[in-house]
Short mmCIF file of C-alpha atoms in Angstrom, two decimals:
data_model
loop_
_atom_site.label_atom_id
_atom_site.label_comp_id
_atom_site.label_asym_id
_atom_site.label_seq_id
_atom_site.Cartn_x
_atom_site.Cartn_y
_atom_site.Cartn_z
CA UNK A 121 0.00 0.00 0.00
CA UNK A 122 1.36 3.37 -1.03
CA UNK A 123 -0.09 6.53 0.55
CA UNK A 124 0.91 9.80 -1.07
CA UNK A 125 -0.05 13.40 -1.74
CA UNK A 126 -1.64 13.60 -5.18
CA UNK A 127 0.38 16.03 -7.29
CA UNK A 128 -1.39 19.05 -8.75
CA UNK A 129 -0.22 17.79 -12.14
CA UNK A 130 -2.01 14.43 -11.75
CA UNK A 131 -3.14 13.06 -15.08
CA UNK A 132 -6.59 12.12 -16.30
CA UNK A 133 -6.34 8.51 -15.06
CA UNK A 134 -5.65 9.59 -11.48
CA UNK A 135 -8.38 12.24 -11.62
CA UNK A 136 -10.86 9.68 -12.97
CA UNK A 137 -9.89 7.19 -10.24
CA UNK A 138 -10.48 9.86 -7.57
CA UNK A 139 -13.80 10.74 -9.18
CA UNK A 140 -14.91 7.08 -9.19
CA UNK A 141 -13.94 6.68 -5.55
CA UNK A 142 -15.70 9.88 -4.47
CA UNK A 143 -18.77 8.95 -6.54
CA UNK A 144 -18.97 5.71 -4.57
CA UNK A 145 -18.95 7.75 -1.37
CA UNK A 146 -21.54 10.24 -2.63
CA UNK A 147 -23.83 7.39 -3.72
CA UNK A 148 -23.63 5.91 -0.23
CA UNK A 149 -24.47 9.30 1.29
CA UNK A 150 -27.34 9.81 -1.12
CA UNK A 151 -26.02 13.10 -2.44
CA UNK A 152 -27.28 14.42 -5.79
CA UNK A 153 -23.85 14.59 -7.42
CA UNK A 154 -22.98 13.84 -11.03
CA UNK A 155 -19.70 12.46 -12.34
CA UNK A 156 -19.29 15.62 -14.40
CA UNK A 157 -19.61 17.88 -11.33
CA UNK A 158 -17.29 15.67 -9.28
CA UNK A 159 -14.64 15.73 -12.00
CA UNK A 160 -14.95 19.53 -12.28
CA UNK A 161 -14.48 19.82 -8.52
CA UNK A 162 -11.45 17.52 -8.53
CA UNK A 163 -9.93 19.51 -11.40
CA UNK A 164 -10.50 22.73 -9.46
CA UNK A 165 -9.03 21.22 -6.28
CA UNK A 166 -5.91 20.19 -8.20
CA UNK A 167 -5.19 23.65 -9.58
CA UNK A 168 -1.95 25.16 -8.31
CA UNK A 169 -3.28 27.67 -5.76
CA UNK A 170 -6.61 26.11 -4.82
CA UNK A 171 -5.83 25.58 -1.14
CA UNK A 172 -7.12 22.01 -1.54
CA UNK A 173 -5.23 18.73 -1.38
CA UNK A 174 -5.84 15.07 -2.06
CA UNK A 175 -3.95 12.18 -0.51
CA UNK A 176 -4.46 8.75 -2.05
CA UNK A 177 -4.00 5.17 -0.91
CA UNK A 178 -2.96 2.97 -3.79
CA UNK A 179 -2.59 -0.80 -3.96
CA UNK A 180 0.43 -2.50 -5.50
CA UNK A 181 -1.41 -2.82 -8.80
CA UNK A 182 -1.98 0.96 -8.90
CA UNK A 183 -5.66 1.02 -7.90
CA UNK A 184 -6.69 3.97 -5.73
CA UNK A 185 -8.78 2.49 -2.92
CA UNK A 186 -8.91 5.40 -0.50
CA UNK A 187 -8.41 9.12 -0.30
CA UNK A 188 -8.39 12.11 1.98
CA UNK A 189 -9.56 15.44 0.62
CA UNK A 190 -9.10 18.68 2.53
CA UNK A 191 -9.00 22.44 2.27
CA UNK A 192 -6.56 24.71 4.00
CA UNK A 193 -7.43 27.94 5.73
CA UNK A 194 -6.47 30.38 8.43
CA UNK A 195 -8.10 30.25 11.84
CA UNK A 196 -8.04 32.74 14.68
CA UNK A 197 -8.86 29.89 17.04
CA UNK A 198 -5.93 27.77 15.81
CA UNK A 199 -3.58 30.76 15.67
CA UNK A 200 -2.69 30.31 12.03
CA UNK A 201 -3.08 27.82 9.21
CA UNK A 202 -5.26 24.77 9.64
CA UNK A 203 -6.87 21.99 7.64
CA UNK A 204 -10.57 21.26 7.22
CA UNK A 205 -10.83 17.57 6.34
CA UNK A 206 -13.76 17.35 3.94
CA UNK A 207 -13.58 13.65 3.14
CA UNK A 208 -11.78 10.54 4.29
CA UNK A 209 -13.04 7.57 2.32
CA UNK A 210 -11.98 3.98 1.71
CA UNK A 211 -13.69 1.60 -0.73
CA UNK A 212 -16.07 -0.69 1.10
CA UNK A 213 -14.18 -3.79 -0.06
CA UNK A 214 -10.92 -2.42 1.40
CA UNK A 215 -12.10 -1.38 4.87
CA UNK A 216 -10.74 -2.74 8.16
CA UNK A 217 -7.22 -2.91 6.76
CA UNK A 218 -5.88 0.28 8.38
CA UNK A 219 -6.06 2.32 5.17
CA UNK A 220 -8.05 5.22 6.64
CA UNK A 221 -5.60 5.43 9.54
CA UNK A 222 -2.60 5.42 7.19
CA UNK A 223 -4.18 8.17 5.09
CA UNK A 224 -4.92 10.31 8.11
CA UNK A 225 -1.45 9.75 9.59
CA UNK A 226 0.10 10.83 6.29
CA UNK A 227 -2.06 13.98 6.24
CA UNK A 228 -1.06 14.76 9.84
CA UNK A 229 2.63 14.23 9.07
CA UNK A 230 2.41 16.46 5.99
CA UNK A 231 0.56 19.16 7.95
CA UNK A 232 3.21 19.17 10.69
CA UNK A 233 5.99 19.45 8.09
CA UNK A 234 4.15 22.32 6.39
CA UNK A 235 3.68 24.16 9.72
CA UNK A 236 -0.09 23.85 10.11
CA UNK A 237 -1.53 24.40 13.57
CA UNK A 238 -4.48 22.04 13.54
CA UNK A 239 -7.00 19.95 11.71
CA UNK A 240 -10.77 19.92 12.03
CA UNK A 241 -13.44 17.66 10.59
CA UNK A 242 -16.89 16.38 11.21
CA UNK A 243 -18.48 12.97 11.07
CA UNK A 244 -21.93 11.55 11.52
CA UNK A 245 -23.09 11.17 15.09
CA UNK A 246 -23.76 7.46 14.58
CA UNK A 247 -20.46 6.62 12.90
CA UNK A 248 -18.80 4.74 15.76
CA UNK A 249 -15.93 3.23 13.74
CA UNK A 250 -14.86 6.61 12.40
CA UNK A 251 -15.13 8.21 15.83
CA UNK A 252 -12.85 5.48 17.25
CA UNK A 253 -10.31 6.17 14.51
CA UNK A 254 -10.29 9.91 15.14
CA UNK A 255 -10.16 9.52 18.92
CA UNK A 256 -7.27 7.04 18.62
CA UNK A 257 -5.26 9.74 16.84
CA UNK A 258 -5.91 12.45 19.43
CA UNK A 259 -8.99 14.11 17.97
CA UNK A 260 -11.64 15.17 20.45
CA UNK A 261 -15.32 16.05 20.23
CA UNK A 262 -16.41 19.65 19.82
CA UNK A 263 -20.06 20.28 20.53
CA UNK A 264 -21.45 22.63 17.91
CA UNK A 265 -24.11 22.97 15.27
CA UNK A 266 -22.99 23.36 11.68
CA UNK A 267 -25.01 25.41 9.22
CA UNK A 268 -24.93 25.38 5.45
CA UNK A 269 -26.36 27.28 2.50
CA UNK A 270 -25.82 26.74 -1.19
CA UNK A 271 -25.30 29.71 -3.47
#
């Protein structure tokens, strides 16, 4: 298993593999997302100064089976740069093999090397396995209510 930061210059095959993986996740969540919109978003995220990053977990045969997608920002609370982890996803058939943990550890290592001050994320309140993963790596619960509006 190879876990790496996806280069901004990633080719169409890598972008399509990320799109297929994220489409699997969106289908499980029931989100109204199209492949075209996902690919546009991935292309935008992989532009040079987007503030977004992908990390991928790839099997020996080159198949991408997991990824972490996040945006970077600046936080008064964190006292500088931080990461908002949008997605951490592993193909259903590849779960319980430590892939999500390896992805998240690689993101944390990268963030420390790049001088980030923190990482935040959210997960479903009933997602016990994911909560255990995050807690095992030092994440803690923040009680809040998140709001959203599309434009």
